[in-house]
Coordinates of C-alpha atoms in Angstrom, one line a residue:
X1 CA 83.3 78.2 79.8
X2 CA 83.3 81.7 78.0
X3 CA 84.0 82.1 74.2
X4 CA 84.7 84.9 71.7
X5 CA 83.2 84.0 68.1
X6 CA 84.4 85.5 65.4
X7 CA 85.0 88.8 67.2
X8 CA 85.9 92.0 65.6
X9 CA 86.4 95.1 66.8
X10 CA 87.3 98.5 64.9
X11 CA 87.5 102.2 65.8
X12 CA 87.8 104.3 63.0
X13 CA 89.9 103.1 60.5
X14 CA 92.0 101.0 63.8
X15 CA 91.6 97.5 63.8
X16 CA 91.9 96.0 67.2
X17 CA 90.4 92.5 66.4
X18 CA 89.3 90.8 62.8
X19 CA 87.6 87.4 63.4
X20 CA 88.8 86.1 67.0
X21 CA 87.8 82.9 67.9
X22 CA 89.0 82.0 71.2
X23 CA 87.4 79.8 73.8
X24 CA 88.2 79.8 77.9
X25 CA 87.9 76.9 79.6
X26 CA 87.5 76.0 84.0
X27 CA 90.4 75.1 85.6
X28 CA 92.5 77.4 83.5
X29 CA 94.1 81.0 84.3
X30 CA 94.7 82.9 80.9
X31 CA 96.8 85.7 81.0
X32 CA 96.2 88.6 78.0
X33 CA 99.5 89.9 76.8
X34 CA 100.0 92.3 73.8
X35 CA 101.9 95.3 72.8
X36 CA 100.5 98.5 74.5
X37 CA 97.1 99.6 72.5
X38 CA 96.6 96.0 71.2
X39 CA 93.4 95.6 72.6
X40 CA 93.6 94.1 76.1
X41 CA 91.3 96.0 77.8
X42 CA 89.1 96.3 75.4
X43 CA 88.9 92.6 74.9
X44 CA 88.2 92.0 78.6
X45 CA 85.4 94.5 78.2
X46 CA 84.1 92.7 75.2
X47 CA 83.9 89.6 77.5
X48 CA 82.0 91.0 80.4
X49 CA 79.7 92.9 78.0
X50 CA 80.6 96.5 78.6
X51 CA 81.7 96.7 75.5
X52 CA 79.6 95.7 72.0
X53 CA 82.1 94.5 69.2
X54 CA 81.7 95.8 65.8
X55 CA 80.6 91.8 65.1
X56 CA 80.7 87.9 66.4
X57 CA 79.4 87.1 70.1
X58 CA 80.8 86.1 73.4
X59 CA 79.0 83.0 74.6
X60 CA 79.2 81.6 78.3
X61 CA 77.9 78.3 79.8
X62 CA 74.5 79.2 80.8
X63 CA 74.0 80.1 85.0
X64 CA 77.7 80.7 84.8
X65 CA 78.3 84.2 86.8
X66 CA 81.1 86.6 85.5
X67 CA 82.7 88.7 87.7
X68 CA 84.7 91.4 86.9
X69 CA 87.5 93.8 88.9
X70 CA 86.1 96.8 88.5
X71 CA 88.2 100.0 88.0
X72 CA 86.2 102.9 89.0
X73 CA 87.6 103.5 92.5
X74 CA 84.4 106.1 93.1
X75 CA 81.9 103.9 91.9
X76 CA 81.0 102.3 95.7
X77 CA 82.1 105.4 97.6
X78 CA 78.3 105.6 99.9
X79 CA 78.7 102.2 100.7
X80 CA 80.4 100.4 102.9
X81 CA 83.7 98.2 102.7
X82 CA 81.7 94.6 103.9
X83 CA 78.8 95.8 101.7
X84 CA 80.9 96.7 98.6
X85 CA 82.6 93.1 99.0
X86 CA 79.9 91.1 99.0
X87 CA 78.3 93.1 95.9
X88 CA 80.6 91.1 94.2
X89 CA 77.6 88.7 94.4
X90 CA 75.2 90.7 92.5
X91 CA 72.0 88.1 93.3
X92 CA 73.1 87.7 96.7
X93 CA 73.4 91.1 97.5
X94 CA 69.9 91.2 96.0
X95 CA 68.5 88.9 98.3
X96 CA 69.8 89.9 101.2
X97 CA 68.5 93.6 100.6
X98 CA 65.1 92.2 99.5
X99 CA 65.1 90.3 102.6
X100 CA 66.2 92.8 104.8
X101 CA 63.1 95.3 103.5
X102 CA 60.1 92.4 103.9
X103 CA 61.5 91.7 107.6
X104 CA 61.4 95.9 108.3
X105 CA 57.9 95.6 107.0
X106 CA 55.3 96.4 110.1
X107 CA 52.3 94.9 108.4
X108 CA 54.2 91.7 107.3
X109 CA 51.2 89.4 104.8
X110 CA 51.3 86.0 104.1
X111 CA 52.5 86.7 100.6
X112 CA 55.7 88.3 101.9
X113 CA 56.0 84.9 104.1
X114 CA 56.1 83.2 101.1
X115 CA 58.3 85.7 99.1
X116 CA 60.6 85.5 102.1
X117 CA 61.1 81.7 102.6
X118 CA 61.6 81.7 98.9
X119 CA 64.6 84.0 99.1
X120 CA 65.8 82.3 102.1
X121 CA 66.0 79.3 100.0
X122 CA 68.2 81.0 97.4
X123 CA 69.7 82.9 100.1
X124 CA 70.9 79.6 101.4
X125 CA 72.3 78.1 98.4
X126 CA 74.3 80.9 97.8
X127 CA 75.8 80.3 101.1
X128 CA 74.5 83.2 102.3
X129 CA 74.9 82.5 105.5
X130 CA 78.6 82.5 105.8
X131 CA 79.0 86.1 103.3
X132 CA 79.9 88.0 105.9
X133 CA 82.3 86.0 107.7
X134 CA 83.9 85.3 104.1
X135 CA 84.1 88.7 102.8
X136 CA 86.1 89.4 106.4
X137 CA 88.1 86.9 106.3
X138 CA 89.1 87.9 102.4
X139 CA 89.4 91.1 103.4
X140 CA 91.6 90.7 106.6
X141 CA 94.2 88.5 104.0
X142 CA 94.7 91.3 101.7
X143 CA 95.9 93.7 104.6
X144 CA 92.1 95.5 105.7
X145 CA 91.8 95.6 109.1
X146 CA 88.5 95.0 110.8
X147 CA 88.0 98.1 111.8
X148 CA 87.9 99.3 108.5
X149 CA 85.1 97.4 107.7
X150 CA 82.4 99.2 108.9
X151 CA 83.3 102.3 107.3
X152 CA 82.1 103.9 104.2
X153 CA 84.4 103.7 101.0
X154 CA 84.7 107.4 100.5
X155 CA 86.9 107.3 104.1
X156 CA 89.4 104.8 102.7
X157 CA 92.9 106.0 100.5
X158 CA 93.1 104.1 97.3
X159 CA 95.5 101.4 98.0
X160 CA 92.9 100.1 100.3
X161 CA 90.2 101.0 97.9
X162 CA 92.2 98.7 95.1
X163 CA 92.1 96.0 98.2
X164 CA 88.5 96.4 98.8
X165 CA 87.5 96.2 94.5
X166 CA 89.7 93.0 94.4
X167 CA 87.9 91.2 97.0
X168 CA 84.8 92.1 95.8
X169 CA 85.8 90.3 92.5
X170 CA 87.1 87.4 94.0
X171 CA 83.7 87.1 96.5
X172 CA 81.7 84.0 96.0
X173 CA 83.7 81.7 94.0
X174 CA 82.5 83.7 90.1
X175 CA 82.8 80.9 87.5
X176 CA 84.3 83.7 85.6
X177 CA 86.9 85.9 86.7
X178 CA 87.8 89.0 84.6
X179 CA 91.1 91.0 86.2
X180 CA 92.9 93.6 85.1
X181 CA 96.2 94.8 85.6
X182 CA 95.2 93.2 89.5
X183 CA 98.5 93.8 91.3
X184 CA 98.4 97.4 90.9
X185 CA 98.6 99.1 94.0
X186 CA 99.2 96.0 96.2
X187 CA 102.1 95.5 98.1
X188 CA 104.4 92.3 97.9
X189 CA 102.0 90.5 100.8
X190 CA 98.7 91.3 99.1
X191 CA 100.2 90.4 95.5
X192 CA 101.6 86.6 97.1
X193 CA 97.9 86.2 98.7
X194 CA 96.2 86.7 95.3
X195 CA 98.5 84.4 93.7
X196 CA 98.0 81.3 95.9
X197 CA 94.1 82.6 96.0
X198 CA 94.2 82.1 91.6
X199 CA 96.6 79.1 92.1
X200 CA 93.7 77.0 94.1
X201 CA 91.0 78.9 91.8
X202 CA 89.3 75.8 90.3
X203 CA 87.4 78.3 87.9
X204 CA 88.1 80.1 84.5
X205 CA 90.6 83.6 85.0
X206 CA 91.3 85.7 82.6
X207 CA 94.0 88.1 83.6
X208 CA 95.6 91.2 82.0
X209 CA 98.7 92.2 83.6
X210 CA 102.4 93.8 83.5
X211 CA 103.4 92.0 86.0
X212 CA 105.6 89.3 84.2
X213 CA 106.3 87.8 88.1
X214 CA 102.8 87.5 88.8
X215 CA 101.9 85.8 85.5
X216 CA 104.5 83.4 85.7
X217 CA 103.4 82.2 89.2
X218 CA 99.5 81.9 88.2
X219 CA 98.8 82.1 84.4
X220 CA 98.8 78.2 82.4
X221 CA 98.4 79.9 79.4
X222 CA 99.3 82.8 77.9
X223 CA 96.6 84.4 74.8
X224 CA 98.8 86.5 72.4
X225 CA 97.3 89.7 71.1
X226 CA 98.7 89.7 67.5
X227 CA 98.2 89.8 64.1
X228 CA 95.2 91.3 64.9
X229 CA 93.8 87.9 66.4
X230 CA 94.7 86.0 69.4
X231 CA 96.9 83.1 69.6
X232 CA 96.6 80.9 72.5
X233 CA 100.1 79.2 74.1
X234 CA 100.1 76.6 77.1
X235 CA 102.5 77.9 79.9
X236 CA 103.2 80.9 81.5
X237 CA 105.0 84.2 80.4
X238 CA 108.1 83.4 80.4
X239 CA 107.3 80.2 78.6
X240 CA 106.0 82.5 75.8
X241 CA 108.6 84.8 75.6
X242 CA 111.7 82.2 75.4
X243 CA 109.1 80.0 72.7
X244 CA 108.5 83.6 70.9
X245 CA 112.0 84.9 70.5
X246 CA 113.4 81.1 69.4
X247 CA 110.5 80.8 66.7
X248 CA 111.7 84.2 65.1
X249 CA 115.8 83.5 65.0
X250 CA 114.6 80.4 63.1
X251 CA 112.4 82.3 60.9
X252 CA 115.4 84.6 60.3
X253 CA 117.9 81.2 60.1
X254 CA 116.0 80.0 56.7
X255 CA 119.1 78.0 55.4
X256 CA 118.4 75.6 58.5
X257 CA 117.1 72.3 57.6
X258 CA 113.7 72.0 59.4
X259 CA 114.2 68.6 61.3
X260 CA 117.1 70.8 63.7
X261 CA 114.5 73.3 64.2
X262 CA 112.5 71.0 65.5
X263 CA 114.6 69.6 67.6
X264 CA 115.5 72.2 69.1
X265 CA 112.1 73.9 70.0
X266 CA 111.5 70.2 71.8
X267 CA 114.5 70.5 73.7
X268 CA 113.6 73.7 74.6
X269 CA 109.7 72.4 75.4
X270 CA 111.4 69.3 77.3
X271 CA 113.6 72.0 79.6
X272 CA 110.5 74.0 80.6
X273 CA 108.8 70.7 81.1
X274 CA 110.6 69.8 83.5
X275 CA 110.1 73.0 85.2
X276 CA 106.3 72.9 85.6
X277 CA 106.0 71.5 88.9
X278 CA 105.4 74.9 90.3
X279 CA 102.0 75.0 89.0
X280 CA 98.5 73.0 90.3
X281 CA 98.3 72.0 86.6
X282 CA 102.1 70.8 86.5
X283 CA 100.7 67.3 84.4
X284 CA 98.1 68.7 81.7
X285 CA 100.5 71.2 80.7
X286 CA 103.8 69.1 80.7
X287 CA 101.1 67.3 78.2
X288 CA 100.2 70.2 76.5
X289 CA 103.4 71.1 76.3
X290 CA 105.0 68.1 74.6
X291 CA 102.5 68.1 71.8
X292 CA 103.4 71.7 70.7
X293 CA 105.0 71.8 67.0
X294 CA 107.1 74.7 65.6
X295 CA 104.3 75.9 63.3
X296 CA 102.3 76.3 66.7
X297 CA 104.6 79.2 67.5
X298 CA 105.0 82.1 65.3
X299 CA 107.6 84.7 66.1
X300 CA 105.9 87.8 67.5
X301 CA 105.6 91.0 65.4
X302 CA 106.4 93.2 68.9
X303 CA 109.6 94.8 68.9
X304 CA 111.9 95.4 71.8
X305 CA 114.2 98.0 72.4
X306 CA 118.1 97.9 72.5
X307 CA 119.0 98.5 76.8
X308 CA 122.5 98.2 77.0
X309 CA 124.5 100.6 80.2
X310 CA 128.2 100.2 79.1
X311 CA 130.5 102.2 81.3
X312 CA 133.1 103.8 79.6
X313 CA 135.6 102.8 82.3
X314 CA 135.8 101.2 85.0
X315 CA 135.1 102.2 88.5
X316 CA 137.8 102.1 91.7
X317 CA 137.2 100.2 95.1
X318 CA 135.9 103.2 96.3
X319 CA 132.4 103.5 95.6
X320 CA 129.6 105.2 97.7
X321 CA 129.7 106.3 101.6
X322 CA 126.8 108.2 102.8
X323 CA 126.6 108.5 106.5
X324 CA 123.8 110.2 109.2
X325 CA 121.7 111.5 106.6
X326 CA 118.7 113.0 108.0
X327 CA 116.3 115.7 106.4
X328 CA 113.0 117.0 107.1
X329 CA 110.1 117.6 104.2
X330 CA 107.1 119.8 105.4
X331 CA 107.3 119.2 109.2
X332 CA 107.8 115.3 108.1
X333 CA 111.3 113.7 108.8
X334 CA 111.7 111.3 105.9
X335 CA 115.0 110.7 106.5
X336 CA 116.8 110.3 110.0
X337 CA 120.1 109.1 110.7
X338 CA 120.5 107.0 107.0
X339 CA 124.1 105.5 106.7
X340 CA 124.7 103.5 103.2
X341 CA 128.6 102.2 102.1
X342 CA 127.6 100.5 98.6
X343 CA 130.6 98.6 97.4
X344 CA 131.8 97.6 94.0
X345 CA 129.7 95.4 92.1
X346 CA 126.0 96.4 94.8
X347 CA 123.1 96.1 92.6
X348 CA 121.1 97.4 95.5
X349 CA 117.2 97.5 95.5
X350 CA 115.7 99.5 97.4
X351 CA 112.0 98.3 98.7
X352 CA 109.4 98.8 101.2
X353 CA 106.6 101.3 101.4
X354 CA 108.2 104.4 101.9
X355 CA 108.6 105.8 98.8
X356 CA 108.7 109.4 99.7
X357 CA 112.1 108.0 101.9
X358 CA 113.8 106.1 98.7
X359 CA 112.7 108.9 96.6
X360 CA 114.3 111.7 98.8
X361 CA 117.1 109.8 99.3
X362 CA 118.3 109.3 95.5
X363 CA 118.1 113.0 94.7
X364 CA 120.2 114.3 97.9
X365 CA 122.6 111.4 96.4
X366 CA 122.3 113.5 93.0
X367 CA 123.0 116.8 94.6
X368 CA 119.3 117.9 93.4
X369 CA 118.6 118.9 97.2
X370 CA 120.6 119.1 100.6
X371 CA 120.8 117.3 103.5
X372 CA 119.9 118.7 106.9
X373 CA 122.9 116.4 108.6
X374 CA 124.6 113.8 107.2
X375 CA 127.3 113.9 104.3
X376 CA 128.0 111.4 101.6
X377 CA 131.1 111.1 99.5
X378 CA 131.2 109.4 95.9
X379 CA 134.7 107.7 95.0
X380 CA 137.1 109.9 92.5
X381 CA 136.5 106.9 89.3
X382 CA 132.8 107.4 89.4
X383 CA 130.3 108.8 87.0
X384 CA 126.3 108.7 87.6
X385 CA 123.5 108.7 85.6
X386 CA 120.0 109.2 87.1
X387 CA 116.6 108.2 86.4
X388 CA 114.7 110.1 88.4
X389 CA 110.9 109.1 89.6
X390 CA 109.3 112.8 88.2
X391 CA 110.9 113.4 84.5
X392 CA 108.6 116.4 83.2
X393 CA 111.1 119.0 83.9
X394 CA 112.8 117.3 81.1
X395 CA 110.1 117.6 78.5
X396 CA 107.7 120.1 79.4
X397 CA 107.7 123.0 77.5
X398 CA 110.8 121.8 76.0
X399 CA 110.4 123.0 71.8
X400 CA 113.1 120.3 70.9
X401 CA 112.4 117.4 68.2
X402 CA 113.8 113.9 69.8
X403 CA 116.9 114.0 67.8
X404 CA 117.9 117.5 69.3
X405 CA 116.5 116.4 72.6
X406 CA 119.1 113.4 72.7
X407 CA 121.7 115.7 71.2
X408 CA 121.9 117.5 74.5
X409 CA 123.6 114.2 76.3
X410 CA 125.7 112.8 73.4
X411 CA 129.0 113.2 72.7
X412 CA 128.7 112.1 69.1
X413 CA 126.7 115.2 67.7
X414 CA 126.3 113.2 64.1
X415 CA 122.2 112.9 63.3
X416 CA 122.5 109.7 61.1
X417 CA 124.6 107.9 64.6
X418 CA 121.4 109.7 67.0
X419 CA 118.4 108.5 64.7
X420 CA 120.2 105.1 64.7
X421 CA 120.4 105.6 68.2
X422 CA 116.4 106.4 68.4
X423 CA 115.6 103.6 66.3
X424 CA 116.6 101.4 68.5
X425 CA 114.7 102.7 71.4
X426 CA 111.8 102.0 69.1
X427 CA 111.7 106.0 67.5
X428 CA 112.0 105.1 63.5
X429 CA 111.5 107.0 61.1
X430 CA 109.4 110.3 61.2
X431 CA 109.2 109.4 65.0
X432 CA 112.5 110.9 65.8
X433 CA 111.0 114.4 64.4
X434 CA 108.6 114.2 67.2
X435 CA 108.5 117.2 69.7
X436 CA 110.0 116.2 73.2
X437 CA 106.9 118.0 74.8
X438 CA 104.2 115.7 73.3
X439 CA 105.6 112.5 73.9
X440 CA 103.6 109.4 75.7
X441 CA 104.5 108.6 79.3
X442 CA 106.4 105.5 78.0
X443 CA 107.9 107.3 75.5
X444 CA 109.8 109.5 77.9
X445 CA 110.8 106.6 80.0
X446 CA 112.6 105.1 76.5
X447 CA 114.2 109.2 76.1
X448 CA 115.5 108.8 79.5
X449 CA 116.7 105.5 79.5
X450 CA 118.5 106.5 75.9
X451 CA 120.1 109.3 78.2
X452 CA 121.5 107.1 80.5
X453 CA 123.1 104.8 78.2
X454 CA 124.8 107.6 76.5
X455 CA 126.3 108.8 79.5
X456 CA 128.7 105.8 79.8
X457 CA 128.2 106.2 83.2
X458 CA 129.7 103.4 85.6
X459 CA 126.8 103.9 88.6
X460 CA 123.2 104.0 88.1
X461 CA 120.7 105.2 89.8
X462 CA 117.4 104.6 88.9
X463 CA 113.9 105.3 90.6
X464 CA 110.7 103.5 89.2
X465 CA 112.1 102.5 85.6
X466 CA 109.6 100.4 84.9
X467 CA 106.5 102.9 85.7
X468 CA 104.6 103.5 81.6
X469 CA 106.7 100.7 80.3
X470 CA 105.1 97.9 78.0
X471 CA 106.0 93.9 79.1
X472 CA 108.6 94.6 76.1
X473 CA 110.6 97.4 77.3
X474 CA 110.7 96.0 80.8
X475 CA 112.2 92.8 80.1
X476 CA 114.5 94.9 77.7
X477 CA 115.1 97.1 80.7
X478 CA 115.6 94.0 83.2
X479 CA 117.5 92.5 80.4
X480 CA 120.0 95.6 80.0
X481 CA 120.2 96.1 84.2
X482 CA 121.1 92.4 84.6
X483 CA 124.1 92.5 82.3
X484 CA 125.4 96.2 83.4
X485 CA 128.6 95.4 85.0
X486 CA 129.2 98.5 87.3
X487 CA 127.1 99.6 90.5
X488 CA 123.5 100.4 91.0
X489 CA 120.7 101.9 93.3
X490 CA 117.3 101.6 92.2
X491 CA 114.0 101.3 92.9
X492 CA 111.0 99.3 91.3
X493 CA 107.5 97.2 92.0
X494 CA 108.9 94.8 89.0
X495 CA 109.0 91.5 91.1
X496 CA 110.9 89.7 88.5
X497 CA 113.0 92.5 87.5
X498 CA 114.1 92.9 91.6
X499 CA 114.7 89.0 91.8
X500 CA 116.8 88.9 88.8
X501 CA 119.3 92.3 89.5
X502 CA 119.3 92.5 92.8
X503 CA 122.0 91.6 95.2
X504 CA 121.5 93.5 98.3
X505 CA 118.0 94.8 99.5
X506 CA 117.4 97.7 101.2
X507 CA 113.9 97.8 102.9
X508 CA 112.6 101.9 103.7
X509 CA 109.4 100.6 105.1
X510 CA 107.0 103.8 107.2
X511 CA 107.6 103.7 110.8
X512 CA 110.2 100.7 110.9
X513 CA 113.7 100.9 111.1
X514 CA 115.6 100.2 107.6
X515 CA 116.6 96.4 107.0
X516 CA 119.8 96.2 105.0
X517 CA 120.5 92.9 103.2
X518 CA 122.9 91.3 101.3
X519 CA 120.6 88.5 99.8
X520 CA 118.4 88.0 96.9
X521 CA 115.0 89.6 97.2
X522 CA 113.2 85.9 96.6
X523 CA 115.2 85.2 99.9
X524 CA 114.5 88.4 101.7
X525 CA 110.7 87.9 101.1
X526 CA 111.1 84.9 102.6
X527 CA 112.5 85.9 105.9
X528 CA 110.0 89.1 106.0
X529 CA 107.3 86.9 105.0
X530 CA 108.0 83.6 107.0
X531 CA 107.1 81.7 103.8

């Protein structure tokens, strides 16, 4: 068990936390949500004790170990990758280094017999024995081959070095697991290993994640960040996020008498009760979640922004032909012999791990660079719009405020319809005065996305929406792609946001020939995946 008493925590005149009293218990996996600068991090650090709060006290089952997924990718760089692992033991690591220097003594005492059979006492409850093997094993599930595990850290690139940190934090069975944002940098493999790994954890997680997929499949409660506090909810994400936005239409609905409210949150409870056999704790939370009351749930004070891609008309039979595209990019042939017909109504994802491929790909599509071989031809009804992967020739060095900034793509030139336009996208006010050239890296994902929807367009192509988005703007982003009625090519590491547009999968993996599906991508993974 690991509690937070009365914590608060202020920089400046910010207040992050006021009083949170919160209280994590075995057998659960809590997943931290909030909007971006909430606190998330900070309140995992509070936790683990690198950071101090301004007051209160984190308090944790005594000889309960904590481990935490670190995020300095440097920090282990002279060691190596077995090593590094089974640090994640702190004490057992400890041992086995104290052990290793009283054996290399050459004028070995009786004392350091006895120091040693102590240590091979501990050493031995800590399963010492079987560290190695275990930290292999671990390692060889999230994609590290064996012969990487020898080398130093410095010698491996930083996906494997995200692969490496994770198994480190997951070594030894913690009582207390402290993750966050986990899934970055893994690919679709290592992501479905960690969540059956946290599924069959029978210890306390506390998880901080974008990754609305991933804390659907493993989270059984969700802890809002909010009102300065933190409101715990049983069930997952999406649980939260159906309960959240129902709680505030009836706050808005005042006129309603109270008994229909109620019955419809427990309709709504009963429905997602009924869905809960996905999860290891299927009964306690159908329990949980047949107690919960409408004053449990208050509606959220996050706000989401308005995605909606209308096409101003609509597009002919003729769609998309591209055909033996090939092209070469410093001495590297990223693309060779690539032949695509998208038809009307493809919502086409493209996956796999060759991004520089899917990348390359979208902006000879967009005329932004040539083709060695190959043509394509767009049909005569179409009209793009583009969201490319590298946006700062947009906004660097650009001396435009937003509203002039959008007034470059908009047909209506009138300011009072373009701030209206802004405020939806979440730029009110003074906001929309902003300078284009300062803005956040989410903040130009909203611009562009504002961009697109202005251009009416009736095919989109988009490359890694999703990258400095908040969990709000992506679901309104995976909201406003599922209901776009034309055609689309995009690409994205959203799980939930590929299962739910998709209708056709395109995998670019490196040095395997391109698989081109018409399926869902919960179905593709389970062909490529065999489970």
């Amino acid at each position: 068990m690991i509690q937070a008493s009365n914590i608060s925590l202020q920089f400046g005149k910010r207040i992050l936390f006021e009083n949170v009293n919160i209280q994590f218990d075995k057998g659960n996996c809590y997943g931290i949500i909030g909007a971006n600068g909430a606190g998330k991090s900070q309140f995992l650090k509070i936790l683990s004790g690198e950071l101090q709060p301004n007051s209160g006290e984190v308090i944790v089952t005594p000889g309960e170990r904590i481990s935490v997924l670190k995020q300095d990718h440097f920090l282990y760089d002279e060691y190596d990758v077995l090593s590094t692992v089974i640090m994640g033991n702190k004490r057992l690591y400890e041992v086995m280094q104290e052990k290793e220097a009283l054996y290399a003594k050459p004028d070995f005492t009786d004392e350091d017999g006895l120091r040693a059979a102590e240590l091979e006492g501990e050493f031995a409850e800590m399963d010492g024995w079987d560290a190695e093997s275990n930290a292999q094993t671990m390692l060889n599930q999230l994609g590290i081959d064996e012969e990487k595990h020898g080398k130093k850290m410095a010698e491996l690139d930083g996906n494997d070095k995200v692969k490496v940190l994770l198994a480190q934090a997951l070594f030894g069975n913690p009582d207390i697991l402290l993750l966050d944002e986990p899934t970055n940098h893994l690919d679709v493999k290592a992501i479905r290993w960690l969540e059956r790994f946290l599924g069959d954890f029978e210890n306390t997680v506390i998880v901080v994640s974008h990754d609305r997929h991933f804390l659907n499949e493993v989270c059984t409660y969700i802890a809002d960040i909010d009102y300065r506090r933190i409101q715990l909810y049983a069930g997952n994400y999406d649980f939260w996020y159906e309960s959240s936005q129902l709680a505030l239409r009836q706050a808005k609905e005042t006129n309603k008498r109270n008994e229909a409210k109620i019955k419809e949150l427990k309709e709504f409870i009963a429905r997602f009760s009924a869905n809960a056999s996905k999860s290891k704790q299927a009964t306690s939370r159908k329990k949980l979640l047949e107690k919960i009351e409408l004053t449990d749930i208050q509606p959220s004070t996050r706000r989401y922004p308005f995605i909606e891609f209308k096409p101003e008309r609509e597009a002919g039979n003729d769609i998309l032909v591209a055909e033996g595209i090939s092209k070469t990019i410093d001495g590297v042939k990223v693309l060779d012999n690539f032949t695509l017909r998208v038809d009307k109504g493809d919502k086409i994802a493209f996956v796999g791990d060759d991004e520089q491929a899917k990348t390359t790909l979208f902006r000879i599509l967009m005329g932004e660079i040539e083709p060695d071989e190959g043509s394509y031809k767009w049909g005569v009804t179409i009209t793009t719009a583009y969201f490319p992967k590298d946006n700062n020739p947009y906004f660097e060095g650009v001396d435009l405020s937003l509203v002039d900034w959008l007034r470059q793509y908009s047909k209506e030139q009138d300011e009072t319809f373009l701030r209206g336009f802004l405020g939806r996208m979440l730029f009110s006010g003074e906001e929309a005065k902003k300078k284009a050239c300062v803005l956040s890296g989410g903040e130009r994902v909203r611009c562009m996305l504002s961009k697109m929807m202005l251009s009416g367009a009736n095919f989109l192509i988009l490359d890694e929406p999703t990258n400095h988005l908040d969990l709000e703007s992506i679901t309104s982003l995976n909201n406003g792609m599922t209901a776009f009625p034309g055609t689309m090519l995009f690409v994205s590491k959203d799980h939930q946001l590929v299962s739910t547009v998709a209708n056709r999968i395109v995998d670019m993996s490196v040095g395997q020939p391109v698989v081109d599906k018409r399926t869902t991508y919960e179905e593709y993974l389970q062909m490529k995946l065999g489970d």
